[in-house]
CSV table of C-alpha atoms and ligand atoms in Angstrom, one decimal:
chain,number,residue,atom,x,y,z
A,1,MET,CA,4.8,48.2,22.6
A,2,LYS,CA,3.7,45.2,20.5
A,3,GLN,CA,1.5,42.5,22.0
A,4,PRO,CA,3.5,39.5,23.1
A,5,ARG,CA,3.1,36.2,21.2
A,6,VAL,CA,1.8,33.3,23.2
A,7,GLU,CA,4.0,30.2,23.0
A,8,LEU,CA,3.3,26.5,23.7
A,9,ILE,CA,6.2,25.4,25.9
A,10,GLY,CA,5.5,21.8,26.9
A,11,THR,CA,3.3,18.9,25.9
A,12,GLY,CA,2.0,15.7,27.5
A,13,ARG,CA,-0.5,12.9,27.0
A,14,HIS,CA,-1.9,9.9,28.7
A,15,VAL,CA,-4.1,7.1,27.4
A,16,PRO,CA,-5.6,4.1,29.3
A,17,GLU,CA,-3.9,0.7,28.9
A,18,HIS,CA,-6.9,-1.3,27.9
A,19,ILE,CA,-7.3,-1.7,24.1
A,20,LEU,CA,-10.6,-2.3,22.4
A,21,THR,CA,-9.9,-3.7,18.9
A,22,ASN,CA,-12.1,-3.9,15.9
A,23,ALA,CA,-12.2,-7.7,16.5
A,24,ASP,CA,-13.6,-7.0,20.0
A,25,LEU,CA,-16.3,-4.8,18.5
A,26,GLU,CA,-17.3,-7.6,16.0
A,27,THR,CA,-18.5,-9.5,19.1
A,28,MET,CA,-20.5,-6.6,20.4
A,29,VAL,CA,-22.4,-5.2,17.3
A,30,ASP,CA,-23.0,-6.2,13.7
A,31,THR,CA,-19.8,-4.8,12.2
A,32,SER,CA,-16.4,-6.0,10.8
A,33,ASP,CA,-12.8,-5.1,11.1
A,34,LYS,CA,-12.8,-4.6,7.3
A,35,TRP,CA,-15.7,-2.1,7.4
A,36,ILE,CA,-14.3,-0.1,10.3
A,37,LEU,CA,-10.8,0.1,8.8
A,38,GLU,CA,-12.0,1.0,5.3
A,39,ARG,CA,-14.6,3.6,6.4
A,40,THR,CA,-12.7,5.2,9.3
A,41,GLY,CA,-9.1,4.1,9.4
A,42,ILE,CA,-9.5,3.0,13.0
A,43,ARG,CA,-7.9,-0.3,14.2
A,44,GLU,CA,-8.2,0.1,17.9
A,45,ARG,CA,-9.0,2.6,20.7
A,46,ARG,CA,-8.2,2.9,24.4
A,47,ILE,CA,-10.9,2.5,27.0
A,48,ALA,CA,-10.5,3.8,30.6
A,49,THR,CA,-11.2,1.5,33.6
A,50,ALA,CA,-13.3,2.8,36.5
A,51,ASP,CA,-10.2,4.1,38.3
A,52,GLU,CA,-8.9,5.9,35.2
A,53,THR,CA,-10.8,9.1,35.8
A,54,LEU,CA,-10.1,12.2,33.7
A,55,ALA,CA,-8.7,13.8,36.8
A,56,PHE,CA,-6.3,10.9,37.2
A,57,MET,CA,-5.3,10.8,33.5
A,58,GLY,CA,-5.2,14.5,33.3
A,59,LYS,CA,-2.7,14.7,36.3
A,60,LEU,CA,-0.3,12.3,34.5
A,61,ALA,CA,-0.6,14.3,31.2
A,62,CYS,CA,-0.1,17.6,33.0
A,63,GLU,CA,2.9,16.4,34.9
A,64,GLN,CA,4.6,15.5,31.6
A,65,VAL,CA,3.8,19.0,30.3
A,66,LEU,CA,5.2,20.7,33.4
A,67,GLU,CA,8.3,18.5,33.3
A,68,SER,CA,8.9,19.2,29.6
A,69,ALA,CA,8.3,22.9,30.1
A,70,GLY,CA,10.5,23.1,33.2
A,71,VAL,CA,7.7,24.9,35.1
A,72,ASP,CA,6.7,24.2,38.7
A,73,VAL,CA,3.1,23.2,39.4
A,74,MET,CA,2.8,26.2,41.9
A,75,ASP,CA,3.5,28.5,39.0
A,76,VAL,CA,0.4,27.5,37.1
A,77,ASP,CA,-2.2,30.2,37.5
A,78,THR,CA,-4.9,28.9,35.2
A,79,ILE,CA,-6.2,25.5,34.0
A,80,ILE,CA,-8.6,25.2,31.2
A,81,VAL,CA,-10.1,21.9,30.2
A,82,GLY,CA,-12.0,21.1,27.0
A,83,THR,CA,-14.2,18.1,27.5
A,84,ALA,CA,-17.6,16.7,26.6
A,85,SER,CA,-17.3,13.8,29.0
A,86,PRO,CA,-16.3,15.1,32.4
A,87,ASP,CA,-15.9,12.9,35.5
A,88,ARG,CA,-19.0,14.6,36.9
A,89,LEU,CA,-21.3,17.4,35.9
A,90,LEU,CA,-20.5,19.7,38.9
A,91,PRO,CA,-17.9,21.0,39.6
A,92,SER,CA,-16.1,21.4,36.3
A,93,GLN,CA,-13.5,18.9,35.2
A,94,ALA,CA,-10.8,21.5,35.6
A,95,CYS,CA,-11.6,21.9,39.3
A,96,ASP,CA,-11.1,18.1,39.9
A,97,LEU,CA,-7.9,18.2,37.9
A,98,GLN,CA,-6.6,21.2,39.8
A,99,ALA,CA,-7.1,19.3,43.1
A,100,THR,CA,-5.5,16.1,41.8
A,101,LEU,CA,-2.6,18.0,40.3
A,102,GLY,CA,-2.2,20.1,43.5
A,103,ALA,CA,-2.1,23.3,41.4
A,104,GLU,CA,-3.1,25.4,44.4
A,105,ASN,CA,-2.5,28.7,42.7
A,106,ALA,CA,-4.6,28.0,39.6
A,107,ALA,CA,-8.1,29.2,38.7
A,108,ALA,CA,-9.7,26.3,36.8
A,109,PHE,CA,-12.7,26.1,34.4
A,110,ASP,CA,-14.0,24.0,31.5
A,111,VAL,CA,-14.7,25.0,27.9
A,112,GLY,CA,-17.6,23.2,26.2
A,113,ALA,CA,-16.9,23.0,22.5
A,114,ALA,CA,-17.0,19.2,22.0
A,115,CYS,CA,-14.2,18.0,19.6
A,116,SER,CA,-13.1,21.6,19.1
A,117,GLY,CA,-12.7,22.0,22.8
A,118,PHE,CA,-8.9,22.1,22.9
A,119,LEU,CA,-8.5,24.8,20.2
A,120,TYR,CA,-11.3,26.8,21.9
A,121,ALA,CA,-9.5,26.5,25.3
A,122,LEU,CA,-6.2,27.4,23.6
A,123,ALA,CA,-7.8,30.6,22.2
A,124,VAL,CA,-9.1,31.5,25.6
A,125,ALA,CA,-5.7,30.9,27.2
A,126,GLU,CA,-4.1,33.1,24.5
A,127,GLY,CA,-6.4,35.9,25.4
A,128,LEU,CA,-5.8,35.6,29.2
A,129,VAL,CA,-2.0,35.6,28.6
A,130,VAL,CA,-2.0,38.5,26.1
A,131,SER,CA,-4.2,40.6,28.4
A,132,GLY,CA,-1.8,40.0,31.3
A,133,GLN,CA,-4.4,38.1,33.4
A,134,ALA,CA,-2.5,34.9,33.4
A,135,ARG,CA,1.2,33.8,33.1
A,136,HIS,CA,1.1,30.0,32.8
A,137,VAL,CA,-2.0,28.4,31.5
A,138,LEU,CA,-2.4,24.6,31.3
A,139,VAL,CA,-4.6,23.8,28.3
A,140,VAL,CA,-6.1,20.3,28.4
A,141,GLY,CA,-8.3,18.2,26.1
A,142,ALA,CA,-9.7,15.3,28.1
A,143,GLU,CA,-12.2,12.7,27.2
A,144,ARG,CA,-13.7,9.5,28.6
A,145,LEU,CA,-16.1,9.1,25.6
A,146,SER,CA,-16.6,5.4,26.4
A,147,LYS,CA,-18.9,6.5,29.2
A,148,ILE,CA,-21.3,8.4,26.9
A,149,THR,CA,-21.0,6.0,23.9
A,150,ASP,CA,-23.9,3.6,23.1
A,151,TYR,CA,-22.3,0.2,22.6
A,152,GLN,CA,-25.5,-1.0,20.9
A,153,ASP,CA,-25.2,1.6,18.1
A,154,ARG,CA,-22.7,0.4,15.5
A,155,SER,CA,-22.6,3.7,13.7
A,156,THR,CA,-21.0,5.5,16.6
A,157,CYS,CA,-19.5,2.9,19.0
A,158,ILE,CA,-16.7,2.0,16.6
A,159,LEU,CA,-15.4,5.5,16.5
A,160,PHE,CA,-14.7,6.8,20.0
A,161,GLY,CA,-11.9,6.3,22.5
A,162,ASP,CA,-10.5,7.8,25.8
A,163,GLY,CA,-7.4,9.8,26.5
A,164,VAL,CA,-6.0,13.2,27.6
A,165,GLY,CA,-3.6,15.6,26.0
A,166,ALA,CA,-2.2,18.9,27.3
A,167,THR,CA,0.1,21.8,26.8
A,168,LEU,CA,1.3,24.9,28.7
A,169,VAL,CA,1.2,28.4,27.3
A,170,ARG,CA,3.0,31.6,28.3
A,171,ALA,CA,3.9,35.0,26.9
A,172,ARG,CA,6.9,35.5,24.6
A,173,GLN,CA,8.1,39.0,24.0
A,174,GLU,CA,10.1,38.0,20.9
A,175,ARG,CA,7.5,37.6,18.1
A,176,ASP,CA,9.4,34.9,16.2
A,177,ARG,CA,7.6,32.0,17.7
A,178,GLY,CA,4.2,31.2,19.2
A,179,ILE,CA,0.5,31.4,18.1
A,180,LEU,CA,0.5,33.3,14.7
A,181,SER,CA,-3.3,33.3,14.3
A,182,SER,CA,-6.4,31.5,15.4
A,183,TYR,CA,-10.0,31.3,14.2
A,184,LEU,CA,-13.2,29.9,15.9
A,185,LYS,CA,-16.6,29.4,14.4
A,186,THR,CA,-20.0,27.9,15.5
A,187,ASP,CA,-23.3,27.0,13.8
A,188,GLY,CA,-25.7,26.2,16.6
A,189,THR,CA,-28.5,25.5,14.2
A,190,LEU,CA,-26.8,22.2,13.3
A,191,ALA,CA,-26.6,21.1,17.0
A,192,GLU,CA,-28.7,17.9,16.4
A,193,LEU,CA,-26.2,16.4,14.0
A,194,LEU,CA,-24.1,15.5,16.9
A,195,TYR,CA,-25.5,15.7,20.4
A,196,ARG,CA,-26.7,14.0,23.6
A,197,PRO,CA,-30.5,14.3,23.8
A,198,GLY,CA,-30.8,13.4,27.5
A,199,GLY,CA,-29.1,14.1,30.9
A,200,GLY,CA,-29.3,17.9,30.9
A,201,ALA,CA,-31.9,20.1,32.6
A,202,VAL,CA,-34.4,19.9,29.7
A,203,HIS,CA,-34.5,16.1,29.9
A,204,PRO,CA,-33.1,15.3,33.3
A,205,PRO,CA,-32.0,11.7,34.1
A,206,SER,CA,-34.9,9.3,34.2
A,207,LEU,CA,-35.7,5.6,34.0
A,208,GLU,CA,-37.0,6.2,30.5
A,209,MET,CA,-33.7,7.6,29.5
A,210,LEU,CA,-32.0,4.3,30.3
A,211,ASN,CA,-34.5,2.5,28.0
A,212,ASP,CA,-34.5,4.8,25.1
A,213,ARG,CA,-30.7,5.3,25.4
A,214,SER,CA,-31.1,9.1,24.9
A,215,TYR,CA,-28.4,9.5,27.5
A,216,TYR,CA,-25.8,8.5,24.9
A,217,LEU,CA,-24.2,10.5,22.1
A,218,ARG,CA,-26.0,10.5,18.8
A,219,MET,CA,-24.6,11.5,15.4
A,220,ALA,CA,-25.8,11.8,11.9
A,221,GLY,CA,-22.6,10.5,10.4
A,222,PRO,CA,-22.6,11.2,6.7
A,223,GLU,CA,-24.0,14.7,7.1
A,224,THR,CA,-21.5,15.6,9.8
A,225,PHE,CA,-18.8,14.2,7.5
A,226,LYS,CA,-19.6,16.7,4.7
A,227,HIS,CA,-19.6,19.7,7.1
A,228,ALA,CA,-16.4,18.6,8.7
A,229,VAL,CA,-14.3,18.6,5.5
A,230,VAL,CA,-15.7,22.0,4.2
A,231,LYS,CA,-15.5,23.8,7.5
A,232,MET,CA,-12.1,22.5,8.5
A,233,ALA,CA,-10.6,23.5,5.2
A,234,ASP,CA,-12.3,27.0,5.5
A,235,ALA,CA,-10.8,27.4,9.0
A,236,CYS,CA,-7.3,26.5,7.7
A,237,HIS,CA,-7.5,29.0,4.8
A,238,GLU,CA,-8.7,31.7,7.3
A,239,VAL,CA,-5.8,31.3,9.7
A,240,LEU,CA,-3.3,31.1,6.9
A,241,ALA,CA,-4.7,34.3,5.4
A,242,ARG,CA,-4.7,36.1,8.8
A,243,ALA,CA,-1.0,35.2,9.2
A,244,GLY,CA,-0.2,36.2,5.5
A,245,MET,CA,0.9,32.6,4.8
A,246,SER,CA,0.0,29.9,2.3
A,247,PRO,CA,-0.6,26.1,2.6
A,248,ASP,CA,3.0,25.6,1.3
A,249,ASP,CA,4.3,27.2,4.5
A,250,VAL,CA,2.8,24.5,6.7
A,251,ASP,CA,5.3,21.8,7.9
A,252,VAL,CA,2.8,19.7,10.0
A,253,LEU,CA,-1.0,19.6,9.8
A,254,ILE,CA,-2.6,18.3,13.0
A,255,PRO,CA,-6.3,17.7,12.2
A,256,HIS,CA,-8.8,16.4,14.7
A,257,GLN,CA,-8.8,12.6,14.4
A,258,ALA,CA,-12.5,11.9,13.5
A,259,ASN,CA,-12.1,9.7,10.4
A,260,LEU,CA,-9.1,9.0,8.1
A,261,ARG,CA,-11.2,9.9,5.0
A,262,ILE,CA,-12.1,13.3,6.6
A,263,ILE,CA,-8.4,13.9,7.2
A,264,GLU,CA,-7.4,13.0,3.7
A,265,ALA,CA,-10.2,15.0,2.1
A,266,THR,CA,-9.5,18.0,4.3
A,267,ALA,CA,-5.8,18.1,3.5
A,268,LYS,CA,-6.6,17.9,-0.2
A,269,ARG,CA,-9.1,20.7,0.0
A,270,ILE,CA,-6.7,22.9,1.9
A,271,GLY,CA,-3.9,22.1,-0.6
A,272,ILE,CA,-1.5,20.4,1.8
A,273,PRO,CA,0.1,17.1,0.8
A,274,VAL,CA,-1.5,14.4,2.9
A,275,GLU,CA,1.9,13.2,4.1
A,276,LYS,CA,2.1,16.4,6.1
A,277,ALA,CA,-1.1,15.4,8.0
A,278,PHE,CA,-0.4,13.6,11.3
A,279,VAL,CA,-2.5,10.5,11.8
A,280,ASN,CA,-2.9,8.4,14.9
A,281,ILE,CA,-6.6,7.6,14.6
A,282,ASP,CA,-5.6,4.0,13.8
A,283,ARG,CA,-4.4,3.6,17.4
A,284,TYR,CA,-6.7,5.8,19.4
A,285,GLY,CA,-9.9,6.4,17.4
A,286,ASN,CA,-11.7,9.7,17.9
A,287,THR,CA,-10.9,11.1,21.3
A,288,SER,CA,-12.8,14.4,20.7
A,289,ALA,CA,-11.1,17.3,22.5
A,290,ALA,CA,-8.1,15.2,23.4
A,291,SER,CA,-7.2,14.2,19.9
A,292,ILE,CA,-5.2,17.4,18.9
A,293,PRO,CA,-3.1,17.8,22.1
A,294,MET,CA,-2.4,14.0,22.1
A,295,ALA,CA,-1.3,14.2,18.5
A,296,LEU,CA,0.7,17.4,19.2
A,297,ASP,CA,2.6,15.6,22.0
A,298,GLU,CA,3.3,12.6,19.8
A,299,CYS,CA,4.7,14.9,17.0
A,300,VAL,CA,6.9,16.8,19.4
A,301,ARG,CA,8.3,13.7,21.2
A,302,GLU,CA,8.9,11.9,17.8
A,303,GLY,CA,10.8,15.0,16.5
A,304,ARG,CA,8.3,15.6,13.8
A,305,ILE,CA,7.8,19.1,15.2
A,306,THR,CA,11.0,20.9,16.1
A,307,GLU,CA,11.9,24.5,16.8
A,308,GLY,CA,10.7,26.7,14.0
A,309,SER,CA,8.2,24.2,12.6
A,310,THR,CA,5.0,25.8,11.3
A,311,VAL,CA,2.1,23.7,12.7
A,312,LEU,CA,-1.5,24.0,11.6
A,313,MET,CA,-4.1,22.5,14.0
A,314,VAL,CA,-7.7,22.2,12.9
A,315,ALA,CA,-10.7,20.9,14.7
A,316,PHE,CA,-14.4,20.2,14.1
A,317,GLY,CA,-17.1,18.8,16.4
A,318,GLY,CA,-20.5,19.0,18.0
A,319,GLY,CA,-22.2,22.3,18.1
A,320,LEU,CA,-21.4,22.4,15.4
A,321,THR,CA,-18.1,24.0,16.3
A,322,TRP,CA,-14.9,24.3,14.4
A,323,GLY,CA,-11.6,26.3,14.3
A,324,ALA,CA,-7.9,26.3,13.5
A,325,THR,CA,-4.8,27.6,15.2
A,326,LEU,CA,-1.5,28.3,13.4
A,327,VAL,CA,1.7,28.1,15.5
A,328,ARG,CA,5.4,28.6,14.8
A,329,TRP,CA,6.9,26.1,17.2
B,401,COA,N1,-20.3,-1.6,10.5
B,401,COA,C1,-20.9,-2.0,9.4
B,401,COA,N2,-21.7,-1.3,8.7
B,401,COA,C2,-22.1,-0.1,9.2
B,401,COA,C3,-21.5,0.4,10.4
B,401,COA,C4,-20.6,-0.4,11.0
B,401,COA,N3,-20.0,-0.1,12.2
B,401,COA,N4,-22.0,1.6,10.6
B,401,COA,C5,-22.8,1.9,9.6
B,401,COA,N5,-22.9,0.9,8.7
B,401,COA,C6,-23.6,0.7,7.5
B,401,COA,C7,-24.8,1.7,7.5
B,401,COA,O1,-25.9,1.0,8.1
B,401,COA,C8,-25.1,1.8,6.0
B,401,COA,O2,-25.7,0.6,5.5
B,401,COA,P1,-26.8,0.8,4.4
B,401,COA,O3,-26.1,1.3,3.2
B,401,COA,O4,-27.3,-0.6,4.2
B,401,COA,O5,-27.8,1.7,4.9
B,401,COA,C9,-23.6,1.8,5.4
B,401,COA,O6,-22.8,1.1,6.4
B,401,COA,C10,-23.1,3.1,5.1
B,401,COA,O7,-23.3,3.9,6.3
B,401,COA,P2,-22.9,5.4,6.3
B,401,COA,O8,-23.4,6.0,7.7
B,401,COA,O9,-23.3,6.1,5.1
B,401,COA,O10,-21.3,5.3,6.4
B,401,COA,P3,-20.2,6.3,6.2
B,401,COA,O11,-19.3,5.9,5.2
B,401,COA,O12,-20.7,7.7,6.2
B,401,COA,O13,-19.4,6.1,7.6
B,401,COA,C11,-19.1,7.2,9.7
B,401,COA,C12,-20.0,6.4,8.8
B,401,COA,C13,-19.8,7.5,11.0
B,401,COA,C14,-17.9,6.5,9.9
B,401,COA,C15,-18.8,8.6,8.9
B,401,COA,O14,-20.0,9.1,8.4
B,401,COA,C16,-18.1,9.6,9.7
B,401,COA,O15,-17.0,9.5,10.1
B,401,COA,N6,-18.8,10.7,10.0
B,401,COA,C17,-18.3,11.9,10.6
B,401,COA,C18,-17.6,11.8,11.9
B,401,COA,C19,-17.3,13.2,12.3
B,401,COA,O16,-16.8,14.0,11.7
B,401,COA,N7,-17.6,13.5,13.5
B,401,COA,C20,-17.4,14.9,14.0
B,401,COA,C21,-16.4,15.1,14.9
B,401,COA,S1,-16.5,14.1,16.3
């Protein structure tokens, strides 16, 4: 018997209400709306209040997923969360989400792959479903990056925002729809292009850390940019080749929303018209692991993705990590 495909059967997202505009950032650091818009494509991003925890936002996003999938929360047997900014370091974000959601029958754990977290989590979910270990897996990308962003560093603080996106996967015996191929890759030797120096066991929290700001995220922007374009395009070519398909077969490209110029350059390098690339970075900035599932939900609800659409999702982030997933919706 052939392996089942793994299909995505629902989507959901939640973003905080508070908007941080480029004009707001002009009052915080030496920057301008013009520079931010031209160099990144971002106009505004959402910032969570103290009450808007990832568990809280994740619950709202997952409830939308379950409603759109027509699946009861008690039938969820696994929750996987991709995040780099969990509510707390122990237990995992997925445990807190499981409790808030009331998904009593689910095992829950996080995947740490920074901005690639959602696609890594999706690949793990696919494996659990195909091997028969799980039936309904909630796959979540959730970030409250505002809590690990240095609002004195103009090169990073203009980029990031908060939000959650999610989907549900299950097996499908008919092989006409579902995940066609996926590809994950890492280069740990490039970790220090995008990382948080302090706060872990090597440099545990200290007063010094508050002064040198090493608790916050740091990024070598231009160098990361170059890797992003090349590696995302490579990942797309790889998943297309694995599925025996070409760039022309893709209906919708959902790239990680890191920078509009990266999205445009990546689409060009893959050989996909830029109009096929979904963009919402103008409204949400870079929400790391949440960016792809948030975009996916927007595409589905807007009718840009419909039954039979070929969807190519591609991510890149700290690690460095990158990957792509090709889906027939
Ligand atoms: N406002 C105004 N000027 C700024 C600025 C800001 N917010 N941030 C940086 N600058 C300045 C720099 O100081 C530099 O000035 P200089 O030429 O006098 O030295 C100039 O703008 C150009 O800086 P640079 O860092 O080369 O800009 P850039 O065009 O590469 O854009 C990023 C910076 C961060 C937007 C861009 O590099 C980027 O998006 N990088 C990759 C992000 C990514 O992929 N992340 C991985 C996934 S999360």
